[in-house]
mmCIF file of C-alpha atoms in Angstrom:
data_model
loop_
_atom_site.group_PDB
_atom_site.id
_atom_site.type_symbol
_atom_site.label_atom_id
_atom_site.label_comp_id
_atom_site.label_asym_id
_atom_site.label_seq_id
_atom_site.Cartn_x
_atom_site.Cartn_y
_atom_site.Cartn_z
ATOM 1 C CA ALA A 1 0.000 0.000 0.000
ATOM 2 C CA ILE A 2 2.836 2.393 0.838
ATOM 3 C CA ALA A 3 4.659 1.560 -2.397
ATOM 4 C CA SER A 4 1.477 2.146 -4.384
ATOM 5 C CA GLU A 5 0.979 5.573 -2.810
ATOM 6 C CA LEU A 6 4.597 6.531 -3.463
ATOM 7 C CA GLU A 7 4.277 5.439 -7.098
ATOM 8 C CA LYS A 8 1.175 7.620 -7.525
ATOM 9 C CA LYS A 9 3.176 10.588 -6.212
ATOM 10 C CA ASP A 10 6.206 9.697 -8.399
ATOM 11 C CA VAL A 11 8.392 9.298 -5.302
ATOM 12 C CA PHE A 12 11.419 7.019 -5.584
ATOM 13 C CA HIS A 13 11.252 4.051 -3.224
ATOM 14 C CA ARG A 14 12.807 0.637 -2.883
ATOM 15 C CA PHE A 15 12.099 -2.375 -0.704
ATOM 16 C CA LEU A 16 15.129 -3.342 1.353
ATOM 17 C CA LYS A 17 15.907 -6.959 2.135
ATOM 18 C CA VAL A 18 17.059 -6.825 5.743
ATOM 19 C CA ASP A 19 17.146 -9.233 8.656
ATOM 20 C CA VAL A 20 17.332 -6.598 11.400
ATOM 21 C CA PRO A 21 14.832 -3.716 11.799
ATOM 22 C CA PHE A 22 17.474 -1.000 12.281
ATOM 23 C CA HIS A 23 16.336 2.604 12.799
ATOM 24 C CA SER A 24 13.001 1.637 14.291
ATOM 25 C CA HIS A 25 11.347 1.137 17.667
ATOM 26 C CA HIS A 26 12.016 -2.602 17.268
ATOM 27 C CA MET A 27 15.615 -1.925 18.348
ATOM 28 C CA GLY A 28 14.408 -0.734 21.777
ATOM 29 C CA PRO A 29 14.799 -4.110 23.532
ATOM 30 C CA LEU A 30 18.539 -4.071 22.680
ATOM 31 C CA LYS A 31 19.167 -0.671 24.258
ATOM 32 C CA GLU A 32 20.451 -1.634 27.701
ATOM 33 C CA GLU A 33 22.577 -4.546 26.470
ATOM 34 C CA LEU A 34 24.122 -2.538 23.638
ATOM 35 C CA ILE A 35 24.914 0.484 25.813
ATOM 36 C CA ALA A 36 26.368 -1.750 28.556
ATOM 37 C CA SER A 37 28.482 -3.743 26.089
ATOM 38 C CA LEU A 38 30.003 -0.537 24.693
ATOM 39 C CA SER A 39 30.402 1.302 28.000
ATOM 40 C CA ALA A 40 34.203 0.942 27.991
ATOM 41 C CA LEU A 41 34.606 2.993 24.817
ATOM 42 C CA GLU A 42 36.972 5.933 25.235
ATOM 43 C CA PRO A 43 36.627 8.056 22.089
ATOM 44 C CA THR A 44 39.291 10.540 21.065
ATOM 45 C CA ALA A 45 39.106 13.645 18.921
ATOM 46 C CA ALA A 46 38.781 12.956 15.200
ATOM 47 C CA GLN A 47 41.931 13.599 13.172
ATOM 48 C CA ILE A 48 39.967 14.213 9.965
ATOM 49 C CA ALA A 49 36.552 15.724 9.297
ATOM 50 C CA LEU A 50 33.842 13.471 10.759
ATOM 51 C CA TYR A 51 30.203 13.914 9.800
ATOM 52 C CA SER A 52 27.526 11.968 11.635
ATOM 53 C CA THR A 53 24.410 10.510 10.044
ATOM 54 C CA VAL A 54 22.964 10.373 13.561
ATOM 55 C CA SER A 55 23.061 14.161 14.001
ATOM 56 C CA GLY A 56 23.421 15.205 10.353
ATOM 57 C CA LYS A 57 26.329 17.500 11.178
ATOM 58 C CA ARG A 58 30.084 17.641 11.685
ATOM 59 C CA GLU A 59 31.229 16.171 14.991
ATOM 60 C CA ASP A 60 34.502 16.172 16.927
ATOM 61 C CA GLY A 61 34.674 12.412 17.542
ATOM 62 C CA LEU A 62 34.362 12.682 21.315
ATOM 63 C CA HIS A 63 30.656 11.912 21.018
ATOM 64 C CA LEU A 64 31.266 8.297 19.916
ATOM 65 C CA VAL A 65 30.252 6.786 23.257
ATOM 66 C CA SER A 66 27.867 3.885 23.850
ATOM 67 C CA ASP A 67 24.722 6.074 23.779
ATOM 68 C CA TYR A 68 25.704 7.361 20.341
ATOM 69 C CA TRP A 69 26.005 3.843 18.947
ATOM 70 C CA TYR A 70 22.574 2.960 20.308
ATOM 71 C CA GLN A 71 21.166 6.082 18.626
ATOM 72 C CA ASN A 72 22.941 4.944 15.468
ATOM 73 C CA VAL A 73 20.965 1.671 15.348
ATOM 74 C CA ARG A 74 17.684 3.064 16.717
ATOM 75 C CA ASP A 75 17.122 6.569 15.346
ATOM 76 C CA PRO A 76 16.481 7.816 11.819
ATOM 77 C CA VAL A 77 19.448 8.207 9.483
ATOM 78 C CA TYR A 78 20.264 11.810 8.552
ATOM 79 C CA PHE A 79 22.292 10.904 5.485
ATOM 80 C CA SER A 80 21.154 13.778 3.263
ATOM 81 C CA PRO A 81 21.700 16.512 5.886
ATOM 82 C CA ALA A 82 25.173 15.133 6.691
ATOM 83 C CA LEU A 83 26.092 14.886 3.015
ATOM 84 C CA GLN A 84 24.721 18.352 2.287
ATOM 85 C CA ARG A 85 26.779 19.758 5.155
ATOM 86 C CA MET A 86 29.893 18.100 3.708
ATOM 87 C CA VAL A 87 29.195 19.619 0.294
ATOM 88 C CA GLU A 88 28.635 23.034 1.905
ATOM 89 C CA ASP A 89 31.985 22.604 3.676
ATOM 90 C CA GLY A 90 33.702 22.078 0.321
ATOM 91 C CA PHE A 91 33.818 18.295 -0.115
ATOM 92 C CA ASP A 92 33.021 17.136 -3.639
ATOM 93 C CA MET A 93 34.381 13.594 -3.923
ATOM 94 C CA PHE A 94 33.022 10.640 -1.953
ATOM 95 C CA ILE A 95 33.532 6.876 -1.759
ATOM 96 C CA GLU A 96 30.677 4.705 -0.541
ATOM 97 C CA ILE A 97 32.217 1.980 1.591
ATOM 98 C CA GLY A 98 30.051 -1.124 1.623
ATOM 99 C CA PRO A 99 29.275 -4.396 -0.142
ATOM 100 C CA HIS A 100 27.250 -2.635 -2.858
ATOM 101 C CA PRO A 101 26.463 1.031 -3.460
ATOM 102 C CA ALA A 102 23.092 1.656 -1.830
ATOM 103 C CA LEU A 103 23.391 5.387 -1.148
ATOM 104 C CA SER A 104 24.975 6.560 -4.392
ATOM 105 C CA SER A 105 21.728 7.253 -6.256
ATOM 106 C CA GLY A 106 20.426 9.337 -3.339
ATOM 107 C CA ALA A 107 23.731 11.192 -3.187
ATOM 108 C CA GLN A 108 23.596 11.947 -6.927
ATOM 109 C CA GLU A 109 20.038 13.255 -6.520
ATOM 110 C CA LEU A 110 21.237 15.574 -3.747
ATOM 111 C CA PHE A 111 24.190 16.808 -5.842
ATOM 112 C CA THR A 112 21.772 17.601 -8.686
ATOM 113 C CA LYS A 113 19.346 19.358 -6.325
ATOM 114 C CA LEU A 114 22.194 21.440 -4.885
ATOM 115 C CA ASN A 115 23.552 22.073 -8.395
ATOM 116 C CA VAL A 116 27.072 21.020 -7.390
ATOM 117 C CA ASN A 117 29.705 19.150 -9.317
ATOM 118 C CA ALA A 118 30.284 16.317 -6.841
ATOM 119 C CA GLN A 119 30.874 12.622 -7.395
ATOM 120 C CA ILE A 120 30.373 9.432 -5.392
ATOM 121 C CA LEU A 121 32.256 6.228 -6.229
ATOM 122 C CA PRO A 122 31.743 2.650 -4.980
ATOM 123 C CA SER A 123 34.379 0.823 -2.958
ATOM 124 C CA ILE A 124 33.108 -2.530 -4.229
ATOM 125 C CA ARG A 125 30.058 -3.722 -6.127
ATOM 126 C CA ARG A 126 28.219 -7.053 -6.047
ATOM 127 C CA GLN A 127 29.224 -9.528 -8.727
ATOM 128 C CA GLU A 128 32.357 -7.558 -9.642
ATOM 129 C CA ASP A 129 35.971 -8.329 -8.850
ATOM 130 C CA GLU A 130 36.515 -6.395 -5.618
ATOM 131 C CA ALA A 131 40.176 -5.535 -6.192
ATOM 132 C CA VAL A 132 39.494 -4.324 -9.735
ATOM 133 C CA ARG A 133 36.480 -2.214 -8.670
ATOM 134 C CA LEU A 134 38.407 -0.566 -5.840
ATOM 135 C CA LYS A 135 41.351 0.221 -8.112
ATOM 136 C CA GLN A 136 38.954 1.676 -10.702
ATOM 137 C CA SER A 137 37.489 3.990 -8.074
ATOM 138 C CA LEU A 138 40.964 4.958 -6.871
ATOM 139 C CA GLY A 139 41.915 5.647 -10.494
ATOM 140 C CA ALA A 140 38.872 7.922 -10.821
ATOM 141 C CA LEU A 141 40.085 9.783 -7.718
ATOM 142 C CA LEU A 142 43.505 10.208 -9.295
ATOM 143 C CA ILE A 143 41.992 11.506 -12.541
ATOM 144 C CA ALA A 144 39.939 13.975 -10.484
ATOM 145 C CA GLY A 145 43.173 15.357 -9.037
ATOM 146 C CA HIS A 146 43.481 13.513 -5.731
ATOM 147 C CA PRO A 147 46.997 12.175 -5.125
ATOM 148 C CA MET A 148 47.395 8.438 -4.622
ATOM 149 C CA SER A 149 50.100 6.445 -2.890
ATOM 150 C CA TRP A 150 50.073 3.778 -5.584
ATOM 151 C CA HIS A 151 53.001 1.961 -4.013
ATOM 152 C CA LYS A 152 50.640 1.196 -1.103
ATOM 153 C CA VAL A 153 47.699 0.243 -3.324
ATOM 154 C CA CYS A 154 49.740 -1.907 -5.732
ATOM 155 C CA PRO A 155 53.003 -2.824 -3.969
ATOM 156 C CA GLY A 156 55.753 -3.905 -6.324
ATOM 157 C CA ALA A 157 53.793 -2.905 -9.431
ATOM 158 C CA GLY A 158 56.506 -0.715 -10.909
ATOM 159 C CA ARG A 159 57.079 3.000 -10.936
ATOM 160 C CA LEU A 160 54.910 5.869 -12.105
ATOM 161 C CA HIS A 161 56.376 8.449 -14.441
ATOM 162 C CA ASP A 162 55.104 11.857 -15.396
ATOM 163 C CA LEU A 163 54.314 11.941 -19.074
ATOM 164 C CA PRO A 164 55.679 14.792 -21.164
ATOM 165 C CA ARG A 165 53.257 17.615 -21.826
ATOM 166 C CA TYR A 166 52.035 18.263 -25.302
ATOM 167 C CA ALA A 167 52.942 21.708 -26.571
ATOM 168 C CA TRP A 168 49.320 22.918 -26.392
ATOM 169 C CA GLN A 169 48.552 21.496 -22.942
ATOM 170 C CA GLU A 170 49.236 23.331 -19.724
ATOM 171 C CA LYS A 171 48.573 20.357 -17.404
ATOM 172 C CA ARG A 172 49.934 16.828 -17.191
#
């Protein structure tokens, strides 16, 4: 019934095949056990920018205590607000880390809505060679101007050389 109503309104939707009812009241019975099992966490300040899909904003890392992780499994996901904040803060290249890109289409929709030139790449994709897919995404990062430590990605694979510039080109 919900899918039918969304179709009538031309709203994108997709059924998710999940075994655990994350981000719903059904996670309530796990609260005490989860918080207790993570009570020894001692978070430190983030060394790089950290954006939370629990709050939808940039965080310092010190908030990553047991209560936060319960909120992470129980509360709604603020993916779009967090991603929008990152774009507003100047980020324009993203890698979706997971077994298959599930958020990329939503991210692309947000980039279009915000009229920004941003890109999201998969780390791996179902039914594709994982090592090849990751290297393709890293190659796309390199082409976009992000430096790569290829000796770490492909140890022993040879050396990289700068190619000579053509007379009419100003960039390598």
